[in-house]
Tab-separated table of C-alpha atoms in Angstrom:
chain	number	residue	atom	x	y	z
A	14	UNK	CA	-3.020	-18.865	1.205
A	15	UNK	CA	-1.348	-16.105	3.232
A	16	UNK	CA	-2.895	-12.684	2.671
A	17	UNK	CA	-2.387	-9.090	3.674
A	18	UNK	CA	-5.094	-6.492	4.159
A	19	UNK	CA	-5.349	-2.746	3.510
A	20	UNK	CA	-2.760	-0.367	2.100
A	21	UNK	CA	-3.460	3.351	2.592
A	22	UNK	CA	-1.674	5.987	0.506
A	23	UNK	CA	-2.026	9.648	-0.422
A	24	UNK	CA	-0.137	12.620	-1.782
A	25	UNK	CA	1.239	15.296	0.513
A	26	UNK	CA	3.414	18.370	0.116
A	27	UNK	CA	6.721	16.530	-0.331
A	28	UNK	CA	5.552	13.426	-2.198
A	29	UNK	CA	3.724	10.237	-1.237
A	30	UNK	CA	2.887	8.759	2.173
A	31	UNK	CA	1.838	5.111	2.536
A	32	UNK	CA	1.086	2.653	5.366
A	33	UNK	CA	0.248	-1.022	5.812
A	34	UNK	CA	0.178	-3.425	8.731
A	35	UNK	CA	2.657	-6.267	9.217
A	36	UNK	CA	0.182	-9.162	9.404
A	37	UNK	CA	0.108	-12.133	7.071
A	38	UNK	CA	-3.171	-13.975	7.703
A	39	UNK	CA	-3.556	-17.700	7.031
A	40	UNK	CA	-7.321	-17.819	6.744
A	41	UNK	CA	-8.553	-16.446	10.056
A	42	UNK	CA	-5.252	-17.204	11.815
A	43	UNK	CA	-2.932	-14.262	12.470
A	44	UNK	CA	0.010	-16.391	11.345
A	45	UNK	CA	2.868	-14.073	10.356
A	46	UNK	CA	3.314	-10.830	12.260
A	47	UNK	CA	6.347	-9.238	10.613
A	48	UNK	CA	5.446	-9.089	6.915
A	49	UNK	CA	6.719	-6.253	4.738
A	50	UNK	CA	4.184	-5.471	2.018
A	51	UNK	CA	6.241	-2.651	0.545
A	52	UNK	CA	8.863	-2.832	-2.192
A	53	UNK	CA	11.160	-0.063	-3.326
A	54	UNK	CA	11.463	-0.037	-7.108
A	55	UNK	CA	14.352	2.061	-8.361
A	56	UNK	CA	15.234	5.251	-6.554
A	57	UNK	CA	11.886	7.072	-6.352
A	58	UNK	CA	9.105	4.486	-6.598
A	59	UNK	CA	7.270	2.465	-3.951
A	60	UNK	CA	4.951	-0.519	-4.433
A	61	UNK	CA	2.403	-1.482	-1.760
A	62	UNK	CA	0.468	-4.753	-1.947
A	63	UNK	CA	-2.740	-6.233	-0.587
A	64	UNK	CA	-3.938	-9.780	-1.115
A	65	UNK	CA	-2.001	-13.003	-1.689
A	66	UNK	CA	1.555	-12.715	-0.363
A	67	UNK	CA	2.895	-15.399	-2.740
A	68	UNK	CA	1.515	-13.493	-5.749
A	69	UNK	CA	3.194	-10.373	-4.356
A	70	UNK	CA	6.459	-12.343	-4.287
A	71	UNK	CA	5.905	-13.222	-7.951
A	72	UNK	CA	5.539	-9.527	-8.767
A	73	UNK	CA	8.665	-8.697	-6.778
A	74	UNK	CA	10.666	-11.251	-8.785
A	75	UNK	CA	9.299	-9.800	-12.044
A	76	UNK	CA	10.281	-6.277	-10.993
A	77	UNK	CA	13.720	-7.446	-9.832
A	78	UNK	CA	14.283	-9.008	-13.265
A	79	UNK	CA	13.191	-5.761	-14.929
A	80	UNK	CA	15.517	-3.672	-12.777
A	81	UNK	CA	18.406	-6.045	-13.480
A	82	UNK	CA	17.756	-5.695	-17.216
A	83	UNK	CA	17.670	-1.908	-16.892
A	84	UNK	CA	20.954	-1.966	-14.987
A	85	UNK	CA	22.601	-4.221	-17.574
A	86	UNK	CA	21.626	-1.793	-20.353
A	87	UNK	CA	23.994	0.743	-18.734
A	88	UNK	CA	22.508	3.619	-20.734
A	89	UNK	CA	22.243	6.107	-17.894
A	90	UNK	CA	18.454	5.841	-17.858
A	91	UNK	CA	16.230	4.593	-15.054
A	92	UNK	CA	12.569	3.646	-14.884
A	93	UNK	CA	10.274	6.343	-13.584
A	94	UNK	CA	7.219	5.791	-11.411
A	95	UNK	CA	4.770	5.998	-14.318
A	96	UNK	CA	6.729	3.355	-16.236
A	97	UNK	CA	6.708	1.026	-13.220
A	98	UNK	CA	2.972	1.580	-12.818
A	99	UNK	CA	2.374	0.753	-16.483
A	100	UNK	CA	4.489	-2.395	-16.196
A	101	UNK	CA	2.666	-3.652	-13.082
A	102	UNK	CA	-0.726	-2.811	-14.617
A	103	UNK	CA	0.116	-4.696	-17.812
A	104	UNK	CA	1.156	-7.786	-15.858
A	105	UNK	CA	-2.103	-7.710	-13.899
A	106	UNK	CA	-4.237	-7.232	-17.003
A	107	UNK	CA	-2.315	-9.907	-18.921
A	108	UNK	CA	-2.734	-12.466	-16.156
A	109	UNK	CA	-6.445	-11.665	-15.929
A	110	UNK	CA	-6.815	-12.275	-19.674
A	111	UNK	CA	-5.174	-15.693	-19.294
A	112	UNK	CA	-7.709	-16.550	-16.552
A	113	UNK	CA	-4.817	-16.867	-14.081
A	114	UNK	CA	-4.936	-13.587	-12.159
A	115	UNK	CA	-2.570	-12.445	-9.456
A	116	UNK	CA	-4.836	-12.066	-6.405
A	117	UNK	CA	-3.573	-8.661	-5.389
A	118	UNK	CA	-4.384	-4.995	-5.345
A	119	UNK	CA	-1.334	-2.763	-5.826
A	120	UNK	CA	-0.640	0.862	-5.042
A	121	UNK	CA	2.257	2.442	-6.943
A	122	UNK	CA	3.509	5.770	-5.665
A	123	UNK	CA	6.502	7.931	-6.330
A	124	UNK	CA	7.974	11.192	-7.508
A	125	UNK	CA	8.364	11.278	-11.290
A	126	UNK	CA	9.941	14.322	-12.914
A	127	UNK	CA	9.396	16.358	-9.758
A	128	UNK	CA	5.687	15.478	-9.670
A	129	UNK	CA	4.016	13.152	-7.160
A	130	UNK	CA	2.263	10.165	-8.746
A	131	UNK	CA	-0.148	7.686	-7.183
A	132	UNK	CA	-1.884	4.854	-9.046
A	133	UNK	CA	-3.897	1.692	-8.350
A	134	UNK	CA	-4.339	-1.636	-10.125
A	135	UNK	CA	-5.964	-4.915	-9.123
A	136	UNK	CA	-6.504	-8.526	-10.194
A	137	UNK	CA	-8.929	-7.446	-12.942
A	138	UNK	CA	-6.394	-5.078	-14.456
A	139	UNK	CA	-8.509	-2.106	-13.377
A	140	UNK	CA	-6.421	1.060	-13.100
A	141	UNK	CA	-6.918	4.590	-11.862
A	142	UNK	CA	-4.912	7.462	-10.436
A	143	UNK	CA	-5.890	9.681	-7.534
A	144	UNK	CA	-4.594	11.908	-4.745
A	145	UNK	CA	-5.668	9.275	-2.208
A	146	UNK	CA	-5.972	5.498	-2.591
A	147	UNK	CA	-6.765	2.660	-0.205
A	148	UNK	CA	-7.144	-1.071	-0.789
A	149	UNK	CA	-9.075	-3.762	1.076
A	150	UNK	CA	-11.243	-2.519	3.937
A	151	UNK	CA	-9.451	0.784	3.549
A	152	UNK	CA	-11.474	1.435	0.395
A	153	UNK	CA	-14.560	1.551	2.631
A	154	UNK	CA	-13.289	3.050	5.902
A	155	UNK	CA	-10.134	5.040	5.095
A	156	UNK	CA	-11.189	6.730	1.853
A	157	UNK	CA	-13.885	8.908	3.555
A	158	UNK	CA	-11.245	10.169	5.996
A	159	UNK	CA	-8.761	10.825	3.197
A	160	UNK	CA	-11.337	12.668	1.079
A	161	UNK	CA	-12.144	14.897	4.011
A	162	UNK	CA	-8.558	15.642	5.008
A	163	UNK	CA	-6.570	15.334	1.759
A	164	UNK	CA	-8.697	16.090	-1.304
A	165	UNK	CA	-7.996	19.551	-2.667
A	166	UNK	CA	-5.211	20.338	-0.211
A	167	UNK	CA	-2.476	17.749	-0.814
A	168	UNK	CA	0.064	20.515	-1.530
A	169	UNK	CA	-0.588	22.023	1.916
A	170	UNK	CA	-0.094	18.879	4.019
A	171	UNK	CA	3.160	18.714	5.973
A	172	UNK	CA	4.901	15.462	6.831
A	173	UNK	CA	3.740	15.704	10.452
A	174	UNK	CA	0.107	16.102	9.414
A	175	UNK	CA	0.479	13.302	6.861
A	176	UNK	CA	1.683	10.926	9.573
A	177	UNK	CA	-1.276	11.959	11.749
A	178	UNK	CA	-3.719	11.263	8.898
A	179	UNK	CA	-2.177	7.858	8.247
A	180	UNK	CA	-2.379	6.884	11.892
A	181	UNK	CA	-6.010	7.993	12.067
A	182	UNK	CA	-6.886	5.829	9.055
A	183	UNK	CA	-4.989	2.801	10.339
A	184	UNK	CA	-6.551	3.157	13.802
A	185	UNK	CA	-10.060	3.095	12.306
A	186	UNK	CA	-9.117	0.043	10.240
A	187	UNK	CA	-7.754	-1.704	13.332
A	188	UNK	CA	-11.075	-1.205	15.100
A	189	UNK	CA	-13.101	-2.432	12.107
A	190	UNK	CA	-11.012	-5.058	10.290
A	191	UNK	CA	-10.549	-8.406	12.050
A	192	UNK	CA	-7.625	-9.295	9.725
A	193	UNK	CA	-5.270	-6.596	10.913
A	194	UNK	CA	-3.005	-5.848	13.892
A	195	UNK	CA	-1.651	-2.657	15.421
A	196	UNK	CA	1.906	-3.305	14.190
A	197	UNK	CA	2.493	-1.117	11.147
A	198	UNK	CA	5.052	0.027	8.630
A	199	UNK	CA	4.979	3.514	7.221
A	200	UNK	CA	6.720	4.591	4.017
A	201	UNK	CA	7.267	7.854	2.191
A	202	UNK	CA	8.584	8.827	-1.223
A	203	UNK	CA	10.121	12.236	-1.852
A	204	UNK	CA	12.492	13.708	-4.398
A	205	UNK	CA	15.289	12.467	-2.120
A	206	UNK	CA	14.194	8.819	-2.384
A	207	UNK	CA	12.198	6.129	-0.592
A	208	UNK	CA	12.098	5.572	3.169
A	209	UNK	CA	10.380	2.534	4.734
A	210	UNK	CA	10.111	2.619	8.503
A	211	UNK	CA	10.771	-0.190	10.914
A	212	UNK	CA	7.595	-1.704	12.413
A	213	UNK	CA	5.939	0.412	15.081
A	214	UNK	CA	2.941	-0.095	17.359
A	215	UNK	CA	-0.125	2.092	16.942
A	216	UNK	CA	-1.673	3.355	20.170
A	217	UNK	CA	-5.308	2.358	20.599
A	218	UNK	CA	-8.112	2.862	23.124
A	219	UNK	CA	-10.645	0.099	23.715
A	220	UNK	CA	-12.435	1.687	26.696
A	221	UNK	CA	-15.505	2.288	24.533
A	222	UNK	CA	-15.966	-1.497	24.296
A	223	UNK	CA	-17.556	-1.521	27.759
A	224	UNK	CA	-20.465	0.480	26.339
A	225	UNK	CA	-21.150	-1.983	23.525
A	226	UNK	CA	-24.195	-4.171	24.242
A	227	UNK	CA	-23.123	-7.779	24.578
A	228	UNK	CA	-19.397	-7.067	24.972
A	229	UNK	CA	-17.791	-9.590	27.313
A	230	UNK	CA	-20.990	-11.600	27.607
């Protein structure tokens, strides 16, 4: 089973900002180092995935089929972010009820009717919406940072500050999570659409390791 770790996402002034690393782990082996755990759905919706990569591929095929059906209808309508979130959540809950869950946690973000939307669902079909969401280890290490820097002031955060917050969260996760690497993708959703960056390397500083008792022993 190839898996991916944390996805970190939050609202900012222009929409949604999201980040995930590029690692696909095969057990404890850092096997695949150029994975893309984001999917653009329609014009203003982004899906981020943690967990089993093959189950994520299943979800991508399901969403592709849905988008093809919507296109074939040719009625001038398109699925909004909330509709995509409901669809993904229903699939997850339905698979859980058949005792054949998809082993993923998903973050769905977008701009729907001029309003930023961010929602979460997982293999149990659990759902919630928030200004800041993180999966995997991020739920333990990134959420405190996001609550301090994002909660109550999402409408004030510029894109530059949002990038800085993301990098801070991903740097902490790199130091703490042994199933991640410092090669990341960043994505944003605004009223103008979805942008997913090319992989980039996060700068780190390991000089503190010399002060850790037992390091290098």
